[in-house]
JSON list of C-alpha atoms in Angstrom, two decimals:
[
{"chain": "A", "resi": 1, "resn": "MET", "atom": "CA", "xyz": [22.65, 12.33, 82.23]},
{"chain": "A", "resi": 2, "resn": "PRO", "atom": "CA", "xyz": [25.56, 12.70, 79.81]},
{"chain": "A", "resi": 3, "resn": "GLU", "atom": "CA", "xyz": [24.80, 13.57, 76.39]},
{"chain": "A", "resi": 4, "resn": "THR", "atom": "CA", "xyz": [25.62, 11.54, 73.64]},
{"chain": "A", "resi": 5, "resn": "ILE", "atom": "CA", "xyz": [26.91, 13.52, 70.08]},
{"chain": "A", "resi": 6, "resn": "MET", "atom": "CA", "xyz": [28.70, 12.92, 66.70]},
{"chain": "A", "resi": 7, "resn": "THR", "atom": "CA", "xyz": [32.14, 14.19, 66.22]},
{"chain": "A", "resi": 8, "resn": "ASP", "atom": "CA", "xyz": [33.07, 15.18, 62.78]},
{"chain": "A", "resi": 9, "resn": "LYS", "atom": "CA", "xyz": [37.01, 13.73, 62.85]},
{"chain": "A", "resi": 10, "resn": "PHE", "atom": "CA", "xyz": [37.75, 11.23, 61.21]},
{"chain": "A", "resi": 11, "resn": "ILE", "atom": "CA", "xyz": [39.85, 8.68, 62.55]},
{"chain": "A", "resi": 12, "resn": "PRO", "atom": "CA", "xyz": [42.30, 5.68, 60.49]},
{"chain": "A", "resi": 13, "resn": "LEU", "atom": "CA", "xyz": [42.52, 3.32, 62.37]},
{"chain": "A", "resi": 14, "resn": "ASP", "atom": "CA", "xyz": [45.52, 0.62, 62.20]},
{"chain": "A", "resi": 15, "resn": "CYS", "atom": "CA", "xyz": [46.28, -2.44, 62.20]},
{"chain": "A", "resi": 16, "resn": "ASP", "atom": "CA", "xyz": [46.34, -3.83, 65.10]},
{"chain": "A", "resi": 17, "resn": "ASP", "atom": "CA", "xyz": [43.09, -2.04, 66.73]},
{"chain": "A", "resi": 18, "resn": "VAL", "atom": "CA", "xyz": [40.03, -4.22, 67.07]},
{"chain": "A", "resi": 19, "resn": "VAL", "atom": "CA", "xyz": [36.71, -3.25, 66.03]},
{"chain": "A", "resi": 20, "resn": "LEU", "atom": "CA", "xyz": [33.60, -4.67, 67.50]},
{"chain": "A", "resi": 21, "resn": "LEU", "atom": "CA", "xyz": [30.18, -5.16, 65.29]},
{"chain": "A", "resi": 22, "resn": "GLY", "atom": "CA", "xyz": [27.60, -6.91, 66.46]},
{"chain": "A", "resi": 23, "resn": "LYS", "atom": "CA", "xyz": [28.88, -9.78, 68.61]},
{"chain": "A", "resi": 24, "resn": "ASP", "atom": "CA", "xyz": [32.15, -10.20, 66.49]},
{"chain": "A", "resi": 25, "resn": "THR", "atom": "CA", "xyz": [35.43, -9.06, 66.83]},
{"chain": "A", "resi": 26, "resn": "PHE", "atom": "CA", "xyz": [38.10, -8.43, 64.16]},
{"chain": "A", "resi": 27, "resn": "LYS", "atom": "CA", "xyz": [41.66, -7.41, 64.06]},
{"chain": "A", "resi": 28, "resn": "VAL", "atom": "CA", "xyz": [41.98, -4.26, 61.47]},
{"chain": "A", "resi": 29, "resn": "SER", "atom": "CA", "xyz": [44.29, -5.92, 59.17]},
{"chain": "A", "resi": 30, "resn": "ARG", "atom": "CA", "xyz": [41.63, -9.01, 58.97]},
{"chain": "A", "resi": 31, "resn": "LEU", "atom": "CA", "xyz": [38.60, -7.60, 58.74]},
{"chain": "A", "resi": 32, "resn": "LYS", "atom": "CA", "xyz": [40.61, -5.21, 55.54]},
{"chain": "A", "resi": 33, "resn": "ASP", "atom": "CA", "xyz": [40.90, -8.68, 54.14]},
{"chain": "A", "resi": 34, "resn": "LEU", "atom": "CA", "xyz": [37.74, -10.24, 55.08]},
{"chain": "A", "resi": 35, "resn": "VAL", "atom": "CA", "xyz": [36.03, -7.00, 52.93]},
{"chain": "A", "resi": 36, "resn": "GLU", "atom": "CA", "xyz": [38.88, -7.26, 50.50]},
{"chain": "A", "resi": 37, "resn": "GLN", "atom": "CA", "xyz": [38.26, -10.77, 49.35]},
{"chain": "A", "resi": 38, "resn": "HIS", "atom": "CA", "xyz": [34.28, -11.07, 49.23]},
{"chain": "A", "resi": 39, "resn": "ILE", "atom": "CA", "xyz": [34.14, -7.75, 47.03]},
{"chain": "A", "resi": 40, "resn": "LYS", "atom": "CA", "xyz": [36.47, -9.76, 44.21]},
{"chain": "A", "resi": 41, "resn": "GLN", "atom": "CA", "xyz": [34.35, -12.59, 44.90]},
{"chain": "A", "resi": 42, "resn": "ARG", "atom": "CA", "xyz": [31.42, -11.36, 43.88]},
{"chain": "A", "resi": 43, "resn": "LEU", "atom": "CA", "xyz": [33.07, -9.22, 41.26]},
{"chain": "A", "resi": 44, "resn": "GLN", "atom": "CA", "xyz": [34.44, -12.17, 39.12]},
{"chain": "A", "resi": 45, "resn": "ARG", "atom": "CA", "xyz": [31.22, -13.55, 39.35]},
{"chain": "A", "resi": 46, "resn": "CYS", "atom": "CA", "xyz": [30.01, -14.15, 35.20]},
{"chain": "A", "resi": 47, "resn": "ILE", "atom": "CA", "xyz": [26.48, -13.33, 34.20]},
{"chain": "A", "resi": 48, "resn": "TYR", "atom": "CA", "xyz": [24.53, -15.46, 32.15]},
{"chain": "A", "resi": 49, "resn": "GLU", "atom": "CA", "xyz": [23.28, -14.63, 29.23]},
{"chain": "A", "resi": 50, "resn": "SER", "atom": "CA", "xyz": [19.38, -16.13, 29.39]},
{"chain": "A", "resi": 51, "resn": "ASN", "atom": "CA", "xyz": [19.74, -17.07, 25.63]},
{"chain": "A", "resi": 52, "resn": "SER", "atom": "CA", "xyz": [22.78, -19.30, 26.39]},
{"chain": "A", "resi": 53, "resn": "LEU", "atom": "CA", "xyz": [24.46, -21.45, 28.52]},
{"chain": "A", "resi": 54, "resn": "GLU", "atom": "CA", "xyz": [27.79, -20.08, 27.94]},
{"chain": "A", "resi": 55, "resn": "PRO", "atom": "CA", "xyz": [28.79, -17.34, 30.40]},
{"chain": "A", "resi": 56, "resn": "GLY", "atom": "CA", "xyz": [29.24, -14.07, 29.64]},
{"chain": "A", "resi": 57, "resn": "VAL", "atom": "CA", "xyz": [31.40, -10.98, 30.80]},
{"chain": "A", "resi": 58, "resn": "SER", "atom": "CA", "xyz": [32.24, -11.18, 34.99]},
{"chain": "A", "resi": 59, "resn": "ILE", "atom": "CA", "xyz": [30.38, -9.11, 36.85]},
{"chain": "A", "resi": 60, "resn": "VAL", "atom": "CA", "xyz": [33.88, -6.45, 36.89]},
{"chain": "A", "resi": 61, "resn": "GLU", "atom": "CA", "xyz": [34.44, -6.44, 33.41]},
{"chain": "A", "resi": 62, "resn": "LEU", "atom": "CA", "xyz": [30.44, -5.36, 32.96]},
{"chain": "A", "resi": 63, "resn": "PHE", "atom": "CA", "xyz": [31.30, -2.27, 34.62]},
{"chain": "A", "resi": 64, "resn": "SER", "atom": "CA", "xyz": [34.84, -1.50, 33.54]},
{"chain": "A", "resi": 65, "resn": "LEU", "atom": "CA", "xyz": [33.34, -0.16, 30.17]},
{"chain": "A", "resi": 66, "resn": "ILE", "atom": "CA", "xyz": [30.91, 2.46, 29.79]},
{"chain": "A", "resi": 67, "resn": "SER", "atom": "CA", "xyz": [28.81, 2.98, 26.46]},
{"chain": "A", "resi": 68, "resn": "LEU", "atom": "CA", "xyz": [27.50, 6.91, 26.17]},
{"chain": "A", "resi": 69, "resn": "ALA", "atom": "CA", "xyz": [26.28, 7.25, 22.25]},
{"chain": "A", "resi": 70, "resn": "GLU", "atom": "CA", "xyz": [29.75, 6.93, 20.24]},
{"chain": "A", "resi": 71, "resn": "HIS", "atom": "CA", "xyz": [31.72, 7.43, 23.06]},
{"chain": "A", "resi": 72, "resn": "GLN", "atom": "CA", "xyz": [32.96, 4.74, 25.29]},
{"chain": "A", "resi": 73, "resn": "ILE", "atom": "CA", "xyz": [34.51, 5.50, 29.42]},
{"chain": "A", "resi": 74, "resn": "ASN", "atom": "CA", "xyz": [37.22, 3.09, 30.93]},
{"chain": "A", "resi": 75, "resn": "LEU", "atom": "CA", "xyz": [36.99, 2.73, 34.13]},
{"chain": "A", "resi": 76, "resn": "ASN", "atom": "CA", "xyz": [40.01, 1.85, 36.10]},
{"chain": "A", "resi": 77, "resn": "GLU", "atom": "CA", "xyz": [38.72, 1.84, 39.57]},
{"chain": "A", "resi": 78, "resn": "ILE", "atom": "CA", "xyz": [35.01, 0.95, 41.02]},
{"chain": "A", "resi": 79, "resn": "GLN", "atom": "CA", "xyz": [34.65, 2.57, 44.26]},
{"chain": "A", "resi": 80, "resn": "TYR", "atom": "CA", "xyz": [31.98, 1.05, 47.38]},
{"chain": "A", "resi": 81, "resn": "ASN", "atom": "CA", "xyz": [31.51, 2.95, 50.91]},
{"chain": "A", "resi": 82, "resn": "TYR", "atom": "CA", "xyz": [29.83, 1.96, 53.87]},
{"chain": "A", "resi": 83, "resn": "SER", "atom": "CA", "xyz": [29.48, 2.91, 57.11]},
{"chain": "A", "resi": 84, "resn": "ILE", "atom": "CA", "xyz": [27.92, 0.72, 60.22]},
{"chain": "A", "resi": 85, "resn": "ASN", "atom": "CA", "xyz": [27.53, 1.05, 64.12]},
{"chain": "A", "resi": 86, "resn": "GLY", "atom": "CA", "xyz": [30.12, -0.50, 66.20]},
{"chain": "A", "resi": 87, "resn": "TYR", "atom": "CA", "xyz": [32.34, -0.21, 68.35]},
{"chain": "A", "resi": 88, "resn": "VAL", "atom": "CA", "xyz": [36.79, 0.56, 68.21]},
{"chain": "A", "resi": 89, "resn": "LEU", "atom": "CA", "xyz": [39.20, -0.72, 70.62]},
{"chain": "A", "resi": 90, "resn": "ARG", "atom": "CA", "xyz": [42.98, 1.35, 69.72]},
{"chain": "A", "resi": 91, "resn": "LEU", "atom": "CA", "xyz": [46.20, 0.84, 71.40]},
{"chain": "A", "resi": 92, "resn": "GLY", "atom": "CA", "xyz": [46.85, 2.46, 74.18]},
{"chain": "A", "resi": 93, "resn": "SER", "atom": "CA", "xyz": [43.40, 3.43, 74.47]},
{"chain": "A", "resi": 94, "resn": "GLN", "atom": "CA", "xyz": [41.09, 2.94, 78.06]},
{"chain": "A", "resi": 95, "resn": "GLY", "atom": "CA", "xyz": [38.59, 1.08, 76.60]},
{"chain": "A", "resi": 96, "resn": "TRP", "atom": "CA", "xyz": [36.31, -0.08, 73.87]},
{"chain": "A", "resi": 97, "resn": "GLN", "atom": "CA", "xyz": [34.41, 3.49, 72.03]},
{"chain": "A", "resi": 98, "resn": "LYS", "atom": "CA", "xyz": [31.25, 4.14, 70.28]},
{"chain": "A", "resi": 99, "resn": "GLY", "atom": "CA", "xyz": [30.80, 5.17, 66.78]},
{"chain": "A", "resi": 100, "resn": "LYS", "atom": "CA", "xyz": [30.72, 4.88, 63.07]},
{"chain": "A", "resi": 101, "resn": "LEU", "atom": "CA", "xyz": [33.08, 2.96, 60.84]},
{"chain": "A", "resi": 102, "resn": "LYS", "atom": "CA", "xyz": [33.29, 4.10, 57.48]},
{"chain": "A", "resi": 103, "resn": "ILE", "atom": "CA", "xyz": [34.52, 1.61, 55.34]},
{"chain": "A", "resi": 104, "resn": "GLU", "atom": "CA", "xyz": [35.94, 2.51, 51.93]},
{"chain": "A", "resi": 105, "resn": "VAL", "atom": "CA", "xyz": [36.65, -0.08, 49.10]},
{"chain": "A", "resi": 106, "resn": "CYS", "atom": "CA", "xyz": [38.67, 0.70, 45.94]},
{"chain": "A", "resi": 107, "resn": "ILE", "atom": "CA", "xyz": [39.03, -2.57, 43.11]},
{"chain": "A", "resi": 108, "resn": "SER", "atom": "CA", "xyz": [41.27, -1.41, 40.58]},
{"chain": "A", "resi": 109, "resn": "VAL", "atom": "CA", "xyz": [40.06, -2.87, 37.58]},
{"chain": "A", "resi": 110, "resn": "ILE", "atom": "CA", "xyz": [43.77, -3.01, 35.70]},
{"chain": "A", "resi": 111, "resn": "ASP", "atom": "CA", "xyz": [45.34, -4.36, 38.34]},
{"chain": "A", "resi": 112, "resn": "SER", "atom": "CA", "xyz": [43.76, -6.60, 41.80]},
{"chain": "A", "resi": 113, "resn": "ASN", "atom": "CA", "xyz": [47.59, -5.71, 43.03]},
{"chain": "A", "resi": 114, "resn": "LEU", "atom": "CA", "xyz": [46.37, -2.08, 43.53]},
{"chain": "A", "resi": 115, "resn": "ASN", "atom": "CA", "xyz": [42.77, -2.75, 45.48]},
{"chain": "A", "resi": 116, "resn": "GLN", "atom": "CA", "xyz": [42.67, -0.93, 48.55]},
{"chain": "A", "resi": 117, "resn": "VAL", "atom": "CA", "xyz": [40.66, -1.38, 51.50]},
{"chain": "A", "resi": 118, "resn": "TYR", "atom": "CA", "xyz": [40.55, 1.88, 54.19]},
{"chain": "A", "resi": 119, "resn": "LEU", "atom": "CA", "xyz": [38.39, 1.63, 57.02]},
{"chain": "A", "resi": 120, "resn": "GLU", "atom": "CA", "xyz": [38.10, 5.20, 59.26]},
{"chain": "A", "resi": 121, "resn": "PHE", "atom": "CA", "xyz": [35.83, 5.52, 62.86]},
{"chain": "A", "resi": 122, "resn": "HIS", "atom": "CA", "xyz": [33.57, 8.52, 63.45]},
{"chain": "A", "resi": 123, "resn": "PRO", "atom": "CA", "xyz": [33.70, 8.15, 67.46]},
{"chain": "A", "resi": 124, "resn": "GLU", "atom": "CA", "xyz": [30.22, 9.35, 69.65]},
{"chain": "A", "resi": 125, "resn": "GLU", "atom": "CA", "xyz": [32.04, 12.15, 72.17]},
{"chain": "A", "resi": 126, "resn": "ILE", "atom": "CA", "xyz": [30.62, 11.98, 75.75]},
{"chain": "A", "resi": 127, "resn": "THR", "atom": "CA", "xyz": [29.93, 14.98, 76.91]},
{"chain": "A", "resi": 128, "resn": "GLU", "atom": "CA", "xyz": [29.80, 15.85, 80.61]},
{"chain": "A", "resi": 129, "resn": "PRO", "atom": "CA", "xyz": [26.93, 17.32, 82.37]},
{"chain": "A", "resi": 130, "resn": "ASP", "atom": "CA", "xyz": [27.44, 20.15, 84.03]},
{"chain": "A", "resi": 131, "resn": "PRO", "atom": "CA", "xyz": [27.79, 19.31, 88.26]},
{"chain": "A", "resi": 132, "resn": "LEU", "atom": "CA", "xyz": [25.55, 22.36, 89.24]},
{"chain": "A", "resi": 133, "resn": "LEU", "atom": "CA", "xyz": [22.88, 20.59, 87.14]},
{"chain": "A", "resi": 134, "resn": "ASP", "atom": "CA", "xyz": [23.48, 17.50, 89.02]},
{"chain": "A", "resi": 135, "resn": "ASP", "atom": "CA", "xyz": [23.10, 19.69, 92.09]},
{"chain": "A", "resi": 136, "resn": "ILE", "atom": "CA", "xyz": [19.40, 20.67, 90.62]},
{"chain": "A", "resi": 137, "resn": "TYR", "atom": "CA", "xyz": [18.55, 17.02, 89.59]},
{"chain": "A", "resi": 138, "resn": "LYS", "atom": "CA", "xyz": [19.20, 15.62, 93.40]},
{"chain": "A", "resi": 139, "resn": "ILE", "atom": "CA", "xyz": [17.09, 18.52, 94.79]},
{"chain": "A", "resi": 140, "resn": "LEU", "atom": "CA", "xyz": [14.18, 18.22, 92.54]},
{"chain": "A", "resi": 141, "resn": "SER", "atom": "CA", "xyz": [14.25, 13.85, 92.87]},
{"chain": "A", "resi": 142, "resn": "GLU", "atom": "CA", "xyz": [14.39, 14.39, 96.29]},
{"chain": "A", "resi": 143, "resn": "ASN", "atom": "CA", "xyz": [11.81, 17.02, 96.76]}
]
């Protein structure tokens, strides 16, 4: 029986590669767009004060400035990392590869044109069994 191991290789995905997550398939370029849209929409939501009917600041504004005692730190970007099991079909490959998809999102607080979504894939490799072990398994199953 083949053994499955996770490699330590990170393979950047091209825009024309295809990702299978559950029952849904996405071209990498489309998946990047969808991830960025969802993150941006959520970060633009305003937080309402419980004692006021007026909206407060957006979530991105809330996290863009951090006060530490007398010091104020302006953050230029917010990063999110997420990984999920899935399959990738790469151009020129012989079929779907199983592994872990890593999604990294960098949202610029200063300029939304600087937003970036990176997709990397960590394939599982199937190591083929030793032919000698196959012979032993056959002998044992016959007895």
